[in-house]
Tab-separated table of C-alpha atoms in Angstrom:
chain	number	residue	atom	x	y	z
A	1	MET	CA	117.183	76.118	36.489
A	2	ARG	CA	115.633	73.587	34.110
A	3	LEU	CA	117.193	70.617	32.337
A	4	ARG	CA	116.722	70.978	28.591
A	5	ARG	CA	119.089	68.222	27.419
A	6	LEU	CA	121.222	65.544	29.049
A	7	ASP	CA	124.180	64.143	27.111
A	8	LEU	CA	125.306	60.691	28.238
A	9	VAL	CA	128.409	60.844	26.068
A	10	ARG	CA	130.398	58.086	27.763
A	11	TYR	CA	128.672	56.950	30.908
A	12	GLY	CA	127.553	53.515	32.075
A	13	HIS	CA	126.460	51.515	29.050
A	14	PHE	CA	125.578	54.693	27.126
A	15	THR	CA	127.694	56.092	24.306
A	16	ASP	CA	126.717	59.387	22.636
A	17	PHE	CA	123.143	59.133	23.920
A	18	VAL	CA	121.074	62.319	24.185
A	19	LEU	CA	117.966	62.745	26.329
A	20	ASP	CA	116.372	65.852	24.830
A	21	LEU	CA	113.464	67.397	26.754
A	22	GLY	CA	113.200	70.330	24.369
A	23	GLU	CA	112.586	73.983	25.105
A	24	ARG	CA	110.245	75.021	27.874
A	25	PRO	CA	106.708	75.037	26.389
A	26	ALA	CA	104.905	78.360	26.582
A	27	LYS	CA	101.332	77.310	27.316
A	28	THR	CA	101.390	73.623	28.200
A	29	SER	CA	102.700	71.425	30.994
A	30	ASP	CA	106.445	70.941	31.284
A	31	PHE	CA	106.180	67.569	33.000
A	32	HIS	CA	108.090	64.640	31.490
A	33	ILE	CA	107.888	60.922	32.282
A	34	VAL	CA	110.948	58.842	31.386
A	35	TYR	CA	109.944	55.187	31.070
A	36	GLY	CA	111.340	51.962	29.718
A	37	PRO	CA	111.769	48.240	30.518
A	38	ASN	CA	114.125	46.936	33.186
A	39	GLU	CA	117.805	47.518	32.371
A	40	ALA	CA	116.913	50.165	29.772
A	41	GLY	CA	119.067	52.739	31.586
A	42	LYS	CA	116.559	54.836	33.535
A	43	SER	CA	118.539	54.634	36.782
A	44	THR	CA	121.801	55.215	34.918
A	45	ALA	CA	120.428	58.393	33.326
A	46	PHE	CA	119.097	59.453	36.734
A	47	GLU	CA	122.544	59.063	38.339
A	48	GLY	CA	124.190	60.643	35.319
A	49	TYR	CA	122.237	63.843	35.859
A	50	LEU	CA	123.275	63.955	39.518
A	51	ASP	CA	126.901	63.286	38.550
A	52	PHE	CA	126.681	66.123	36.056
A	53	LEU	CA	125.448	68.508	38.751
A	54	PHE	CA	127.731	67.429	41.586
A	55	GLY	CA	130.678	65.703	39.933
A	56	ILE	CA	131.512	62.086	39.169
A	57	PRO	CA	132.492	60.319	42.437
A	58	ALA	CA	136.040	59.081	42.910
A	59	ARG	CA	134.814	55.488	42.883
A	60	SER	CA	131.995	55.609	40.387
A	61	GLY	CA	130.212	52.391	39.518
A	62	TYR	CA	129.424	53.576	35.998
A	63	ASN	CA	132.820	52.894	34.415
A	64	PHE	CA	132.037	49.335	33.302
A	65	LEU	CA	132.083	50.276	29.595
A	66	HIS	CA	134.103	53.495	29.568
A	67	ASP	CA	137.090	53.824	31.886
A	68	TYR	CA	137.478	56.695	34.320
A	69	ASN	CA	139.635	58.759	31.979
A	70	SER	CA	137.012	58.780	29.231
A	71	MET	CA	133.786	59.182	31.258
A	72	ARG	CA	131.943	62.256	30.033
A	73	LEU	CA	128.573	63.920	30.601
A	74	GLY	CA	127.024	67.072	29.222
A	75	ALA	CA	123.858	69.082	29.556
A	76	CYS	CA	122.043	72.165	28.375
A	77	LEU	CA	120.405	74.044	31.227
A	78	ASP	CA	117.797	76.753	30.972
A	79	MET	CA	119.050	79.471	33.309
A	80	GLU	CA	117.567	82.890	34.026
A	81	SER	CA	120.174	84.345	31.652
A	82	GLY	CA	119.350	81.816	28.922
A	83	PRO	CA	120.488	78.330	27.861
A	84	LEU	CA	123.858	77.178	29.201
A	85	ASP	CA	125.877	74.231	27.855
A	86	LEU	CA	128.295	72.567	30.249
A	87	ILE	CA	130.408	69.405	30.247
A	88	ARG	CA	131.391	67.178	33.181
A	89	ILE	CA	134.417	64.876	33.051
A	90	LYS	CA	136.042	62.751	35.742
A	91	LYS	CA	138.974	64.663	37.192
A	92	MET	CA	140.068	65.793	40.637
A	93	ARG	CA	140.113	69.423	39.483
A	94	ASN	CA	138.590	71.427	36.656
A	95	ASP	CA	136.066	68.681	35.941
A	96	LEU	CA	133.402	71.182	34.856
A	97	LEU	CA	133.925	72.649	31.390
A	98	ASP	CA	132.114	75.135	29.206
A	99	ALA	CA	131.013	74.459	25.634
A	100	GLN	CA	134.519	75.317	24.391
A	101	GLU	CA	135.943	72.813	26.913
A	102	ASN	CA	137.559	75.497	29.047
A	103	PRO	CA	137.291	75.212	32.852
A	104	ALA	CA	133.959	76.596	34.036
A	105	ASN	CA	133.073	78.127	37.369
A	106	GLY	CA	131.428	75.462	39.537
A	107	ALA	CA	129.537	78.191	41.375
A	108	LEU	CA	127.254	78.413	38.323
A	109	LEU	CA	125.634	75.108	39.247
A	110	SER	CA	125.887	75.569	43.005
A	111	GLN	CA	124.004	78.853	42.859
A	112	ALA	CA	121.421	77.477	40.434
A	113	ILE	CA	120.498	74.654	42.847
A	114	GLY	CA	120.532	76.889	45.897
A	115	GLY	CA	123.677	75.406	47.445
A	116	LEU	CA	122.000	72.043	48.050
A	117	SER	CA	124.146	68.982	48.596
A	118	ARG	CA	123.793	65.925	46.373
A	119	GLU	CA	121.661	64.067	48.913
A	120	GLU	CA	119.500	67.089	49.639
A	121	TYR	CA	118.888	67.600	45.930
A	122	ARG	CA	118.105	63.901	45.467
A	123	ALA	CA	115.610	63.938	48.335
A	124	MET	CA	113.842	67.096	47.177
A	125	PHE	CA	113.854	66.873	43.394
A	126	SER	CA	115.205	63.580	42.070
A	127	LEU	CA	112.025	61.544	42.342
A	128	ASP	CA	111.566	58.195	40.653
A	129	ASP	CA	108.426	56.127	40.143
A	130	VAL	CA	108.814	54.334	43.463
A	131	THR	CA	109.183	57.449	45.621
A	132	ILE	CA	106.466	59.346	43.717
A	133	GLU	CA	103.967	56.499	44.055
A	134	ALA	CA	104.775	55.969	47.732
A	135	GLY	CA	104.501	59.680	48.492
A	136	GLY	CA	101.303	60.015	46.502
A	137	ASN	CA	99.731	57.093	48.336
A	138	ASP	CA	100.745	58.608	51.674
A	139	ILE	CA	99.144	61.932	50.742
A	140	LEU	CA	95.982	60.311	49.415
A	141	SER	CA	95.647	58.242	52.576
A	142	SER	CA	96.498	61.261	54.767
A	143	LYS	CA	99.559	59.538	56.205
A	144	GLY	CA	101.941	62.355	55.361
A	145	ASN	CA	102.411	64.972	58.062
A	146	LEU	CA	101.349	68.586	57.567
A	147	GLY	CA	104.881	69.770	56.820
A	148	GLU	CA	105.278	67.223	54.042
A	149	LEU	CA	101.916	68.180	52.529
A	150	LEU	CA	102.792	71.876	52.659
A	151	PHE	CA	106.153	71.163	51.035
A	152	SER	CA	104.487	69.216	48.227
A	153	ALA	CA	102.110	72.109	47.584
A	154	ALA	CA	104.836	74.757	47.723
A	155	SER	CA	107.099	72.816	45.388
A	156	GLY	CA	104.363	72.282	42.817
A	157	LEU	CA	104.175	68.544	43.467
A	158	SER	CA	100.495	68.780	44.358
A	159	GLU	CA	99.720	68.407	40.654
A	160	LEU	CA	101.422	65.012	40.600
A	161	GLY	CA	98.292	63.357	41.983
A	162	ASN	CA	96.266	64.232	38.892
A	163	ILE	CA	99.148	63.336	36.595
A	164	LEU	CA	99.677	59.979	38.290
A	165	THR	CA	95.941	59.271	38.181
A	166	ALA	CA	95.865	59.980	34.441
A	167	ALA	CA	99.003	57.885	33.876
A	168	LYS	CA	97.524	54.981	35.864
A	169	ALA	CA	94.256	55.210	33.927
A	170	GLU	CA	96.167	55.080	30.658
A	171	ALA	CA	98.210	52.103	31.879
A	172	ASP	CA	95.056	50.308	33.079
A	173	SER	CA	93.406	50.850	29.707
A	174	PHE	CA	96.284	48.916	28.164
A	175	HIS	CA	96.504	46.151	30.769
A	176	LYS	CA	94.914	45.428	34.121
A	177	LYS	CA	94.883	42.077	35.842
A	178	SER	CA	91.589	40.193	35.378
A	179	ALA	CA	90.179	42.974	33.147
A	180	LYS	CA	88.560	41.764	29.910
A	181	LYS	CA	88.292	44.976	27.900
A	182	THR	CA	91.853	46.345	27.937
A	183	GLN	CA	93.892	46.885	24.786
A	184	LEU	CA	96.143	43.950	25.656
A	185	ALA	CA	93.174	41.670	26.334
A	186	GLU	CA	91.630	42.595	22.980
A	187	ALA	CA	94.944	41.968	21.234
A	188	ARG	CA	95.253	38.565	22.929
A	189	ARG	CA	91.747	37.582	21.811
A	190	GLU	CA	92.510	38.643	18.259
A	191	LEU	CA	95.782	36.724	18.320
A	192	LYS	CA	93.997	33.628	19.623
A	193	SER	CA	91.385	33.930	16.868
A	194	LEU	CA	94.060	34.291	14.200
A	195	ALA	CA	95.969	31.315	15.614
A	196	GLN	CA	92.794	29.179	15.416
A	197	ALA	CA	92.122	30.322	11.854
A	198	LEU	CA	95.699	29.499	10.875
A	199	LYS	CA	95.396	26.092	12.493
A	200	GLU	CA	92.249	25.344	10.486
A	201	ILE	CA	93.837	26.128	7.129
A	202	ASP	CA	97.297	24.791	7.920
A	203	MET	CA	98.426	21.283	6.894
A	204	ASP	CA	101.571	19.234	7.201
A	205	ALA	CA	103.966	18.584	4.337
A	206	GLY	CA	102.781	14.980	3.831
A	207	ARG	CA	99.151	16.000	3.467
A	208	TYR	CA	100.089	18.781	1.038
A	209	LYS	CA	102.165	16.352	-1.072
A	210	ALA	CA	99.290	13.860	-1.216
A	211	LEU	CA	96.891	16.566	-2.336
A	212	LEU	CA	99.263	17.598	-5.128
A	213	LYS	CA	99.426	14.001	-6.349
A	214	ALA	CA	95.633	13.691	-6.252
A	215	GLN	CA	95.315	16.948	-8.169
A	216	LYS	CA	97.750	15.672	-10.794
A	217	ARG	CA	95.851	12.374	-11.211
A	218	ALA	CA	92.544	14.191	-11.474
A	219	GLN	CA	93.989	16.530	-14.107
A	220	GLU	CA	95.282	13.551	-16.119
A	221	LYS	CA	91.887	11.827	-16.002
A	222	HIS	CA	90.190	15.058	-17.011
A	223	ASP	CA	92.516	15.441	-19.978
A	224	GLN	CA	91.946	11.790	-21.021
A	225	ALA	CA	88.193	12.140	-20.776
A	226	LYS	CA	88.260	15.359	-22.772
A	227	ALA	CA	90.446	13.726	-25.493
A	228	ALA	CA	88.036	10.751	-25.746
A	229	CYS	CA	85.073	13.077	-26.229
A	230	ASP	CA	86.874	14.937	-28.988
């Protein structure tokens, strides 16, 4: 099973928001990084996906904008049989619907995730930047035990080291503490240069008014001198 699209229809602070990962690429990597500033909704989207798979809890904390009766999630999943659109609402029964909003068989998702519980799925597959970085550092420093290393290799996570290294290099090229040749450092120097140039050509209103008066007097004298010569 692969997530192709997550629909945060009415969930948390999202309304009709779609996270579209597109179709599975044929010859390139299918690895996606979801990023954004604090409070952008990364954790909300993360929990929304889990709620879609396992159901919205009875006491969900994501009803602060949309009440329980209107909370709604959707997703398109790439299954072995092809793409599958499903909808999750908050109800005690029949909370999983098909694309026509008829009750769907919950076994579809249970079988696709191998019967894992919510916490088991979270631990194995729902990795965020904190857990990935911590796990990667453990592996790089040989702190992880053999079973954990074998699991990472078997699950395909062994490639994360190279991906994280590339992502870190790209981030460092933009900004790194004390570095003088990053993109941000160059932009700051350019901004400082422009600010100095602006300061040199800028003047206050009083100075500008005085210059206009001086220009007017000079023009009058020029005109008088020209008239006298004529």
